[in-house]
Every structure is written in C-alpha cells, then in structure tokens.
GROMACS .gro file of C-alpha atoms in nm:
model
  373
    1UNK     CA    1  11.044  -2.828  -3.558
    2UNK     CA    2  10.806  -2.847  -3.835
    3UNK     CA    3  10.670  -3.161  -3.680
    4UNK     CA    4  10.621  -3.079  -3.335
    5UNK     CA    5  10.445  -2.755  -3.477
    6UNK     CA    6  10.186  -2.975  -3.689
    7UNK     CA    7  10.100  -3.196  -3.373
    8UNK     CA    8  10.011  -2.873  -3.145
    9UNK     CA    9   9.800  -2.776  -3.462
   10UNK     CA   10   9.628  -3.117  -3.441
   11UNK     CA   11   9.565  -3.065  -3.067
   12UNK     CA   12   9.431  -2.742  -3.089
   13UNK     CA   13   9.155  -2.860  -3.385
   14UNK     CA   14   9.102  -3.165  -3.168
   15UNK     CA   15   9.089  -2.942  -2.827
   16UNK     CA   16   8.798  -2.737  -3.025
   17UNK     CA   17   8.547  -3.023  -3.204
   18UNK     CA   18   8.574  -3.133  -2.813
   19UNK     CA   19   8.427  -2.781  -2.703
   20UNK     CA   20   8.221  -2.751  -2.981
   21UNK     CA   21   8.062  -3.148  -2.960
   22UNK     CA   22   8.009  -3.020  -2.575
   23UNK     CA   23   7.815  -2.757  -2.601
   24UNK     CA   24   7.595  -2.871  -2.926
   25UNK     CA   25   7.522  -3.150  -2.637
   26UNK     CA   26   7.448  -2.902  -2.346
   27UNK     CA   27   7.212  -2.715  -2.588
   28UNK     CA   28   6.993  -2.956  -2.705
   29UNK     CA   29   6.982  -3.150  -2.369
   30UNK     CA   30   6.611  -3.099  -2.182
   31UNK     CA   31   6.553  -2.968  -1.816
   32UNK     CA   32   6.612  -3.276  -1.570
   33UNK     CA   33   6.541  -3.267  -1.214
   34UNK     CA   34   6.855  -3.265  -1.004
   35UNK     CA   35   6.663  -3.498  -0.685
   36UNK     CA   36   6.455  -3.727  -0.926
   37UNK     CA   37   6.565  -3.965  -1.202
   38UNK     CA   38   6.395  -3.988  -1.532
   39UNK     CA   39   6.231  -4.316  -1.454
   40UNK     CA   40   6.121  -4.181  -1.100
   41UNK     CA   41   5.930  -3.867  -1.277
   42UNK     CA   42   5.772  -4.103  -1.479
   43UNK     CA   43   5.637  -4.297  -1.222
   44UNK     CA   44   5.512  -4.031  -1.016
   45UNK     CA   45   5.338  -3.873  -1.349
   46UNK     CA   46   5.125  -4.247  -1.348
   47UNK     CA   47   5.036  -4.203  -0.990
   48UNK     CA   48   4.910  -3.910  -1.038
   49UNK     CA   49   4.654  -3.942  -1.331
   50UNK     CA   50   4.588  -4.227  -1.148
   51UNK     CA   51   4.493  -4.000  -0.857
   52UNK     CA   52   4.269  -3.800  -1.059
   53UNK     CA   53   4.078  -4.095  -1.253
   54UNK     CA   54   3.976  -4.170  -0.875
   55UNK     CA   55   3.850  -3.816  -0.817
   56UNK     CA   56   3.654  -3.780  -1.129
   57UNK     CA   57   3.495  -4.097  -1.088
   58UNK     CA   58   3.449  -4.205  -0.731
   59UNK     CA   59   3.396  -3.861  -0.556
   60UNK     CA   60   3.103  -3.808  -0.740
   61UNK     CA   61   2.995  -4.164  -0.625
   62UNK     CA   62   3.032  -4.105  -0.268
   63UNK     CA   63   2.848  -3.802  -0.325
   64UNK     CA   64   2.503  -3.874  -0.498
   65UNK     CA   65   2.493  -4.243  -0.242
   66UNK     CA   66   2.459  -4.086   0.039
   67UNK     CA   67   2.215  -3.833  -0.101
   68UNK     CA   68   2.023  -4.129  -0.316
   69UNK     CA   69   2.028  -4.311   0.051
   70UNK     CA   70   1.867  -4.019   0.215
   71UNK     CA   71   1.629  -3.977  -0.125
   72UNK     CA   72   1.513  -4.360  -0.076
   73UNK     CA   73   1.445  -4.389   0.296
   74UNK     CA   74   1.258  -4.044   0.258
   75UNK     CA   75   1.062  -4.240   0.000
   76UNK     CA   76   1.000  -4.530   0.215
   77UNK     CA   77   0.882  -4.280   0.512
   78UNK     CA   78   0.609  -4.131   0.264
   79UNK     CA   79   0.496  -4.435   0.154
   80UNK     CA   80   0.441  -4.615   0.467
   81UNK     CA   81   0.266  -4.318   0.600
   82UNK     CA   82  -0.036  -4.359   0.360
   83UNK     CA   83   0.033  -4.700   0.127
   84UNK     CA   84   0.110  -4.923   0.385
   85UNK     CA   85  -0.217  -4.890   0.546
   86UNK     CA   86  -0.393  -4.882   0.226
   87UNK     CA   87  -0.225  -5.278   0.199
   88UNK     CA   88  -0.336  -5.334   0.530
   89UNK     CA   89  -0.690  -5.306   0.433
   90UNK     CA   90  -0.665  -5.616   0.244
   91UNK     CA   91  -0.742  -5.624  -0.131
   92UNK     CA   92  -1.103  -5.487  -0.159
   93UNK     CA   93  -1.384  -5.713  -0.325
   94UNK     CA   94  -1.462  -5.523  -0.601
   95UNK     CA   95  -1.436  -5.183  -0.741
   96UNK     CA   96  -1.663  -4.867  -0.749
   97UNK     CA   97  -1.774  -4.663  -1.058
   98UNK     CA   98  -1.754  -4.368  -1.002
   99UNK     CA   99  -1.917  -4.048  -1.232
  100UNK     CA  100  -1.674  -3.780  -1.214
  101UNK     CA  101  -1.904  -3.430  -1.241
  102UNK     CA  102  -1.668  -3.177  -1.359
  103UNK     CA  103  -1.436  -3.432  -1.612
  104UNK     CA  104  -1.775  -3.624  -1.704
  105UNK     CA  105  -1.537  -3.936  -1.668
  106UNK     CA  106  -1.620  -4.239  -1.493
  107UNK     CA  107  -1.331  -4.366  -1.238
  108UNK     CA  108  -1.319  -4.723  -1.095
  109UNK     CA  109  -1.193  -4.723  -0.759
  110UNK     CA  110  -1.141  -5.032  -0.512
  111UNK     CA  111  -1.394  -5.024  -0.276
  112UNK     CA  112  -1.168  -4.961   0.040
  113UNK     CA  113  -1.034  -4.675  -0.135
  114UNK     CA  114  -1.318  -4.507  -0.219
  115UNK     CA  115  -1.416  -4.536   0.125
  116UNK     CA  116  -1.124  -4.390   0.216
  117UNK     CA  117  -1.132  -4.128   0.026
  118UNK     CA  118  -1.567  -4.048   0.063
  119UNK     CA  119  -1.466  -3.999   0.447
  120UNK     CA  120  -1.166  -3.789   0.367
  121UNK     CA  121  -1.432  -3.556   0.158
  122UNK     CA  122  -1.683  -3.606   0.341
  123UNK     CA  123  -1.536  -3.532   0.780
  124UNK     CA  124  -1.299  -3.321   0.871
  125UNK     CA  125  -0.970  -3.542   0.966
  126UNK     CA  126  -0.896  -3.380   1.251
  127UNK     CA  127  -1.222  -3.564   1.404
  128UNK     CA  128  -1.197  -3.868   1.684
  129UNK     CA  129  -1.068  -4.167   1.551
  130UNK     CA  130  -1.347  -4.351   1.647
  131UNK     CA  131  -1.591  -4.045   1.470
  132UNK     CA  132  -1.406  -4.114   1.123
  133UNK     CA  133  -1.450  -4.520   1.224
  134UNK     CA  134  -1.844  -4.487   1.238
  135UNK     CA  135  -1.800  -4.269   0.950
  136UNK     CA  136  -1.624  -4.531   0.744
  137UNK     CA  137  -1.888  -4.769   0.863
  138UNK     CA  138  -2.154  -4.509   0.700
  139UNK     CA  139  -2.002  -4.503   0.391
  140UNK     CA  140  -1.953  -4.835   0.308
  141UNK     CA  141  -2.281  -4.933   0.401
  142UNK     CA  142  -2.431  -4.658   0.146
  143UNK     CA  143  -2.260  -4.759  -0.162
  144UNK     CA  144  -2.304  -5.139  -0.071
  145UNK     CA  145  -2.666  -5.095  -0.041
  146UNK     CA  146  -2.652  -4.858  -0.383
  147UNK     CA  147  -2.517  -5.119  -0.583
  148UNK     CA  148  -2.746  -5.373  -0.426
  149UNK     CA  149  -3.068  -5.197  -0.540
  150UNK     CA  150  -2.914  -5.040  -0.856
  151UNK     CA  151  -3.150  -5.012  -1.149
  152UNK     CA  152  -2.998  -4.979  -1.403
  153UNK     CA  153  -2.671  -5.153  -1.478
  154UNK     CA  154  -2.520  -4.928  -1.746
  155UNK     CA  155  -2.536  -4.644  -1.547
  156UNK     CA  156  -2.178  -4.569  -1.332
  157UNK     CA  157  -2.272  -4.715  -0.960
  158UNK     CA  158  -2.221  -4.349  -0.788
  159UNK     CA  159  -2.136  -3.938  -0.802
  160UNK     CA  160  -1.922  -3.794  -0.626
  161UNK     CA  161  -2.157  -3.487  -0.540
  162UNK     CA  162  -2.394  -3.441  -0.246
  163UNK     CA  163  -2.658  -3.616  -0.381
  164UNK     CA  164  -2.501  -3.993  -0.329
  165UNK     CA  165  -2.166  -3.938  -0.108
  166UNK     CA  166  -1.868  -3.649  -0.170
  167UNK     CA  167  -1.554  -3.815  -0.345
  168UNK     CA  168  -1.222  -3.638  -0.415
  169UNK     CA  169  -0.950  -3.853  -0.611
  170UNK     CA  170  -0.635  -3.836  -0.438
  171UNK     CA  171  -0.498  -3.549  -0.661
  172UNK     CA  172  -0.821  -3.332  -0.531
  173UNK     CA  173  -0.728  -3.448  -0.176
  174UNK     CA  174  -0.381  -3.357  -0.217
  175UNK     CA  175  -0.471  -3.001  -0.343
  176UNK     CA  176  -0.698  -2.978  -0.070
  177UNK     CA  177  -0.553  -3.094   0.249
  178UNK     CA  178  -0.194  -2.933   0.114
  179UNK     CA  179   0.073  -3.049   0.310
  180UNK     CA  180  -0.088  -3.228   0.618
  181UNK     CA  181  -0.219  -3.487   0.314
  182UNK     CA  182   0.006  -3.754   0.399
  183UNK     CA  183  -0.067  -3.727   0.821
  184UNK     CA  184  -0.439  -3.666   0.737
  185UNK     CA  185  -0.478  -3.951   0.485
  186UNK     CA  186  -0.307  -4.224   0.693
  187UNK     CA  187  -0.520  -4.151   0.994
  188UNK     CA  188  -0.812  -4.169   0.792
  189UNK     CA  189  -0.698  -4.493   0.625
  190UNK     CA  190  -0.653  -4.614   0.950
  191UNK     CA  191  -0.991  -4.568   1.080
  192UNK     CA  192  -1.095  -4.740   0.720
  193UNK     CA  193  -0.880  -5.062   0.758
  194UNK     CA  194  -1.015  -5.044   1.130
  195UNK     CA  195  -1.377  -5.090   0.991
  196UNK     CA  196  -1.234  -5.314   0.658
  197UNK     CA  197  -1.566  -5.494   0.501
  198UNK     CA  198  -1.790  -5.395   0.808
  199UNK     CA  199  -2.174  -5.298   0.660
  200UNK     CA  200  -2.459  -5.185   0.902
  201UNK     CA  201  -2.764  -5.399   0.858
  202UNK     CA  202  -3.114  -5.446   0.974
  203UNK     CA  203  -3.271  -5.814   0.964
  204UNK     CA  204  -2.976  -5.881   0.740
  205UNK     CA  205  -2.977  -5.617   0.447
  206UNK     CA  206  -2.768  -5.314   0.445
  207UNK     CA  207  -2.921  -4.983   0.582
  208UNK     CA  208  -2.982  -4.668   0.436
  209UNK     CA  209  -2.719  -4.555   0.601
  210UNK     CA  210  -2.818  -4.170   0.612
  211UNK     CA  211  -2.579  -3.900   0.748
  212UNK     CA  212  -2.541  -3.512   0.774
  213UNK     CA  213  -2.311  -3.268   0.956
  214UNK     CA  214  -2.451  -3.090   1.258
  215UNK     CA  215  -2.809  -3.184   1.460
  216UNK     CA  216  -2.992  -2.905   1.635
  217UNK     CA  217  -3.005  -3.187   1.914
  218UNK     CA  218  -3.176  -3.389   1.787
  219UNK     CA  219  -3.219  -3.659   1.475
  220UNK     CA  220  -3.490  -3.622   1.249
  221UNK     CA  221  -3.776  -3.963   1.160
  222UNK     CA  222  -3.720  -4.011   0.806
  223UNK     CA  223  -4.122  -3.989   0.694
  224UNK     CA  224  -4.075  -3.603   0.848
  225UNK     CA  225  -3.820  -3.502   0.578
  226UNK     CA  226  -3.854  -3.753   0.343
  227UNK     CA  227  -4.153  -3.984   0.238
  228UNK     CA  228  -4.094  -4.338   0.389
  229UNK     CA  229  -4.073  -4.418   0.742
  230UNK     CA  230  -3.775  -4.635   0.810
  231UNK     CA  231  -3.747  -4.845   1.118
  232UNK     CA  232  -3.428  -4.745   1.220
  233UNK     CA  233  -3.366  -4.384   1.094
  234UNK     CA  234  -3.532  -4.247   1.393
  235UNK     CA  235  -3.544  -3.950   1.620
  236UNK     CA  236  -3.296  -3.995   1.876
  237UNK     CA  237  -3.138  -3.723   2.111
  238UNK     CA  238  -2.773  -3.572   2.019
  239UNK     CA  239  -2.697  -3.246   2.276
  240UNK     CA  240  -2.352  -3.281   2.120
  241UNK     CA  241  -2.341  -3.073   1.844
  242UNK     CA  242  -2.446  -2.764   2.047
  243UNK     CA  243  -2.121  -2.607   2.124
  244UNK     CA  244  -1.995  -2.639   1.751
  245UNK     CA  245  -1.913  -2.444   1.471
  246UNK     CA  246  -2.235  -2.507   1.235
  247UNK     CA  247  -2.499  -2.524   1.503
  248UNK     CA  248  -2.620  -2.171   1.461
  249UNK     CA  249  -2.666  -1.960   1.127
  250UNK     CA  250  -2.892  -1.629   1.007
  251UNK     CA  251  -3.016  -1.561   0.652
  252UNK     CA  252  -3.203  -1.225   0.581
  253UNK     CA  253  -3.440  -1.183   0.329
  254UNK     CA  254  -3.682  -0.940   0.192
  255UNK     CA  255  -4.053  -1.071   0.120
  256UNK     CA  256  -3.964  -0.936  -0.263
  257UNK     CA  257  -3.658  -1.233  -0.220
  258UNK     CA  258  -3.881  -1.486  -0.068
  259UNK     CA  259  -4.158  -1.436  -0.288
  260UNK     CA  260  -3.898  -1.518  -0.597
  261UNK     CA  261  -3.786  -1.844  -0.428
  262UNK     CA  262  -4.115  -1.926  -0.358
  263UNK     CA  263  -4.259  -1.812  -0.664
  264UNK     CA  264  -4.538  -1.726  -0.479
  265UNK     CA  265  -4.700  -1.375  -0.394
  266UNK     CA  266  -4.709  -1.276  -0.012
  267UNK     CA  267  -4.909  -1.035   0.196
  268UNK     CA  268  -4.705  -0.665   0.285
  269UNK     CA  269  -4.509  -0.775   0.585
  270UNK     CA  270  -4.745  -0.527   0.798
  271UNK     CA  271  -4.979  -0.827   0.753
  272UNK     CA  272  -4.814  -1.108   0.693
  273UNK     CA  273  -4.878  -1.384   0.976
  274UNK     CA  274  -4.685  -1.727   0.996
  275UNK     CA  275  -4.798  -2.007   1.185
  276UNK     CA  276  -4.562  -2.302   1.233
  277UNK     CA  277  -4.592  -2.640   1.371
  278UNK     CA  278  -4.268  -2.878   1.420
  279UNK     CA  279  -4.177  -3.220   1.378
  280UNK     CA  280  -4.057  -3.484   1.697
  281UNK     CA  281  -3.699  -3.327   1.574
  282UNK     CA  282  -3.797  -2.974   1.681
  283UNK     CA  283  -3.758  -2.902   1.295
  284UNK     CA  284  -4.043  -2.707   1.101
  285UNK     CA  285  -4.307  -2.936   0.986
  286UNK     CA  286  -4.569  -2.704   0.817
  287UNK     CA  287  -4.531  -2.293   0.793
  288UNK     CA  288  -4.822  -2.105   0.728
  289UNK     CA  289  -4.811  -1.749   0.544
  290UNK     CA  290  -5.132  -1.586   0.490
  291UNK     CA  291  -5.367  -1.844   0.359
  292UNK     CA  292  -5.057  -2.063   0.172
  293UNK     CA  293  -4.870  -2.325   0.361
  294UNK     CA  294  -4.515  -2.512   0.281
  295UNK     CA  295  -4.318  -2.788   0.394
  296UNK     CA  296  -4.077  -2.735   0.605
  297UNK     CA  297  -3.839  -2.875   0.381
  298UNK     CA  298  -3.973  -2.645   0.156
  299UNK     CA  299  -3.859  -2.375   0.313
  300UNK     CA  300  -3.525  -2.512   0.376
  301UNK     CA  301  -3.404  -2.591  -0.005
  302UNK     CA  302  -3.627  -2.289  -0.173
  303UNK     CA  303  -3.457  -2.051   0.022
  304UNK     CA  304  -3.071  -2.203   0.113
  305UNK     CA  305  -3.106  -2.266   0.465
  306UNK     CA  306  -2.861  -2.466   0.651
  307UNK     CA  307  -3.150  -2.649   0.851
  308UNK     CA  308  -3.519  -2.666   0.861
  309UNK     CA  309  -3.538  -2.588   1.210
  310UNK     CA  310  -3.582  -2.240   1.159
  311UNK     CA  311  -3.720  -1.921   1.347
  312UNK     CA  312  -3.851  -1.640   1.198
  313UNK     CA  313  -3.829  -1.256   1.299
  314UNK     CA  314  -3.993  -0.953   1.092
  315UNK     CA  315  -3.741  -0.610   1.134
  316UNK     CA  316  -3.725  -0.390   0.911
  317UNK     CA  317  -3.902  -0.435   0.591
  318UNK     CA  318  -3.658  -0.786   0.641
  319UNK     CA  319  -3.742  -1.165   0.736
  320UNK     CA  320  -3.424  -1.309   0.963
  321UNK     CA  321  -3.424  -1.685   0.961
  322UNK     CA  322  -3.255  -1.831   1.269
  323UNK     CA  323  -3.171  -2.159   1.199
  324UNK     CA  324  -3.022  -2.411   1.437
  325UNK     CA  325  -2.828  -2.768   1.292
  326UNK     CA  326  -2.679  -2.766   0.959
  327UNK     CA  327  -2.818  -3.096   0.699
  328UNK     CA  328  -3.156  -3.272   0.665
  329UNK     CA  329  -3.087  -3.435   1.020
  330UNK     CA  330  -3.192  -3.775   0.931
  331UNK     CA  331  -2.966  -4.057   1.080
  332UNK     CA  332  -2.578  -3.977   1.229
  333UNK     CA  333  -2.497  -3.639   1.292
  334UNK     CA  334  -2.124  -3.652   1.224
  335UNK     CA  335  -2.061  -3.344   1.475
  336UNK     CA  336  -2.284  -3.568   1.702
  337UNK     CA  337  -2.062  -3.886   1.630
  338UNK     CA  338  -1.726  -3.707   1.684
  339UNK     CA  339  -1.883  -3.553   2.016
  340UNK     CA  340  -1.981  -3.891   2.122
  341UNK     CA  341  -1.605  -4.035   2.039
  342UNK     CA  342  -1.467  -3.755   2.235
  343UNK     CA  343  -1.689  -3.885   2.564
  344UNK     CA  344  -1.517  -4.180   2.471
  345UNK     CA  345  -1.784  -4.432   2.289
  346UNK     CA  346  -1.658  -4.643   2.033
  347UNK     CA  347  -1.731  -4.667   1.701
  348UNK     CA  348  -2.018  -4.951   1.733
  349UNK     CA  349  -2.187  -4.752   2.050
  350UNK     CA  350  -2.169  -4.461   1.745
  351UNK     CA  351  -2.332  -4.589   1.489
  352UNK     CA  352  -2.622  -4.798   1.729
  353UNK     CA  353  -2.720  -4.437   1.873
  354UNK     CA  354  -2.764  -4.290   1.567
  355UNK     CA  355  -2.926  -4.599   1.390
  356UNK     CA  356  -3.165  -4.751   1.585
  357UNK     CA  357  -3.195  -5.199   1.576
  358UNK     CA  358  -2.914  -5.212   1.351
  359UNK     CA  359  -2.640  -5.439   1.348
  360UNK     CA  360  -2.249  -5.466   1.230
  361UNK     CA  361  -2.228  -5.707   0.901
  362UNK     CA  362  -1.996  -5.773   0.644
  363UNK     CA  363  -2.022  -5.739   0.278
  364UNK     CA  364  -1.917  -6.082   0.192
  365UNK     CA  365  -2.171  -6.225   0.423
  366UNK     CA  366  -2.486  -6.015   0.308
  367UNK     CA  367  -2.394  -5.913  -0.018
  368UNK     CA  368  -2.170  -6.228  -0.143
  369UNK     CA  369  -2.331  -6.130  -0.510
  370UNK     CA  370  -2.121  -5.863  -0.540
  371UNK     CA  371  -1.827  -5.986  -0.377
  372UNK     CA  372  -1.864  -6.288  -0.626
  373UNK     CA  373  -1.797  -6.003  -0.894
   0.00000   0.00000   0.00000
C-alpha cells in the first residue's frame, strides 16, 4: 500500500514537469505561419528585396532614357537647323577682326560667319531668298575689298556700326530675333552657303560694293553723294521700293531748329526763298536759302533726314521736309533687291541691276593674298 501510493506520487510530479516543460515551450515559441514553412518565408523575404533593388534602380533608368532620348534628338533638331548649314559653307579662308563698339573688344570671326551674321543685321530675314543671296554677295565683297586696301595693319579689319557694315554676334542676334532665331538664322545661312566665296568684281578687283535700304526709284551716281565717280555705282531705275514701308517720311522743323543744325542764320520765313536743283537720282543736288547754298547731302545728315530727296513746305511758322527713299541711294537698294526677287530674278540678275559691268568672282581667285593667310 505504501508502495503503490509512492508510484502515483511519482506520476503525478512526472504528469506536472510534463505540463510545465509544455507550456515554458508554447511561451517562448515565435508566431509561425500556418500555410508557409520557415524556409518558404525566407525565400519569399529574398524575392522581395530583390524586387525592390529593381525598382530603386532600374525604374529610374527607364525613366530619365526616354526623356535623355527625347533631350538628344531635340538637340540634334536645333543644331541642324542653324550648324549644319554653317558646315555646309565649307571652312572659310580666313577670319575677320572685328571692333566691337560698345565692349571696345575686338572679335575674330570666320569670314562666312560674319557674313552670315552682317546680313542677319543688316536685311530683314523675312526677305526673298534670292534678296538675302545678293545681299550676302554685297557683304562679302565689302569686307574683301576692306581688307584688300587696308592701311593700316594694326588696326582691327572692320566695325560693326553703320559706317563699314552692321554686325551682331550671335548672342545679340539671339536677343534680337527671340525665338524665330533658329528658323531666321538657317535661312539666312542658307542664302550665305548659296553665295559661299562669291565676290563682285570689275576688271578683276572687288567692287565697292555699296548698299542702302529703300530707293525713291531710283539709284544715286556715286560723284552726286560722294566725291569719286565710280564706273559701276551708277544711276539705274528701281520702281520697286515704292509700295514699301520706308519710302515716305516727314520731319518738321522750325527755322530757330534749322538754323542750329546748320549753324547758320536764316531770313524770317516771311522771306525766306529756297531754290533747289536735283541730281540724275531725283535727289537734291544744291538748295539755296537766301543768298547761302548747301549740299544736298548737307541737308540730309545736318538735319536727320531719311533721304536727300527731299521737298520742302513753309506752314506755320514750320518747315515740313517730305522726303522720299530712306539711305544715301548709292548702289543696291535692298527693298529694291527683295522686290526684284519677288518678280522672280535671281540673285546674279540682282546684283548686275544694281551694279552696273560687274561680274561674279571668288575670293581665292582675286584675292589669293588673303586666302594664303
């Protein structure tokens, strides 16, 4: 009895470490999935970091290439528009010096881009294509004859003002022609590349190749404006500048404001008589106040008119000058030459209206010196 009571005893103690063991075990175990195994989680953990590596880094590809893509070929667009041509003109013989007047700085340009650029300052580029050819043609042909007969070799070749030919650097154009620079300046380039190393000449040395905007129909000889005759700046016809924008202008002055410019006294304007005669151009040659007479180019620069074909009316204790052209109208007309283009002459039948005996060159063939540079 004593021994069947010390076995139940043992049970019991064993019955209870059993419990005990069981639920120390239940307690401490973690949180397991009941439909995946421990090595199945696992694996599905590496696929998905995995997963996300790719996102971080390959998304983000996929996204900038195609934009980078787009970026480039928008790139390419712009540059074919203007550089492409611009390597089309072939590499240009030598370079231009060029005195900048508001920097004081001298730039050297290649000569095809200078061109380039003196016609984009110089025409409007909405002209003819054939207009902004004989303009190109112009251009050239000044600065190749400036460097021909320049003086003094220490001195920059050119300005960029109106007293040699307009030049904007392309930052200037830019700013300028605002967002149609890239349609403007290829068409332009265009018409330059046409022309590439083509000089007017006459008995084989470049011309004096002479230009202005708007003719009062007609071109002016050069000894009636300035002091040399020149064979072929002479007075030719040009009825088309008539219907455009600069072919008519008024300036109104008292004889107080005209005496200043003049620096001159006048008679009261009760008394004051004016006699003028004209040139083959139809411009003023000679005006005659009182007993005094001026030039008709006089006139013209003393007192800011557009042209020196000019009509004068007295009203009103005023002078009104009527002027009709707009430049010194010696050689092209440039509203004549895009007229002309629009009638449909080409570029050569341009530039032999306006410039009479003259013929189509090229710089390395009359002017190898400087090509040799």
């Amino acid at each position: 009895m004593r021994k069947d009571n010390i076995i139940q005893k043992i049970r019991k103690k064993r019955k209870k470490r059993q419990s005990q063991s069981l639920q120390l075990l239940q307690k401490n175990r973690k949180p397991v999935s009941l439909n995946k195994s421990p090595a199945s989680w696992k694996a599905s953990t590496i696929l998905f970091v995995s997963c996300l590596v790719t996102v971080i880094l390959v998304v983000p590809t996929l996204i900038v290439v195609p934009f980078m893509s787009s970026s480039g070929e928008q790139k390419e667009s712009v540059e074919k528009s203007g550089e492409d041509v611009e390597i089309a003109m072939g590499d240009s013989p030598f370079a231009v010096e060029v005195m900048r007047a508001n920097s004081e700085q001298v730039e050297k340009v290649p000569l095809e881009t200078y061109v380039s650029r003196v016609v984009a300052s110089e025409t409007p580029a909405e002209f003819e294509m054939e207009a902004l050819k004989a303009q190109s043609l112009a251009a050239r042909t000044f600065i190749v004859n400036r460097l021909l007969h320049q003086d003094n070799a220490d001195k920059p070749d050119v300005t960029d003002t109106t007293s040699d030919q307009v030049y904007h650097n392309e930052q200037e154009l830019r700013k300028t022609m605002g967002s149609d620079y890239d349609e403007e300046m290829t068409k332009i380039k265009k018409a330059v590349a046409a022309t590439k190393g083509e000089i007017l000449t006459y008995k084989n040395n470049p011309i004096t190749a002479a230009y202005f905007s708007t003719s009062n129909g007609y071109t002016e000889n050069s000894e009636d404006y300035w002091k040399n005759k020149v064979p072929y700046l002479r007075s030719v016809e040009s009825p088309w500048d008539k219907n455009t924008q600069k072919f008519m202008d008024q300036k109104i002055l008292t004889v107080k404001e005209m005496e200043d410019s003049l620096g001159s006294e006048l008679p009261p304007l009760e008394q004051l008589s004016m006699e003028i005669t004209r040139t083959d151009g139809k411009r003023v040659d000679q005006l005659k106040i009182g007993e005094k007479s001026y030039s008709g180019r006089k006139i013209r620069e003393e007192l800011g008119l557009k042209s020196s074909d000019f009509s004068i009316e007295k009203k009103n204790d005023h002078l009104i000058f009527t002027t009709k052209g707009f430049g010194h109208g010696i050689g092209m007309s440039q509203f004549g030459a895009n007229g002309m283009a629009k009638e449909g002459k080409t570029y050569k039948e341009i530039v032999k209206h306006y410039y009479q005996g003259v013929e189509i060159s090229t710089v390395s063939d009359t002017a190898p010196k400087l090509v040799a540079k």
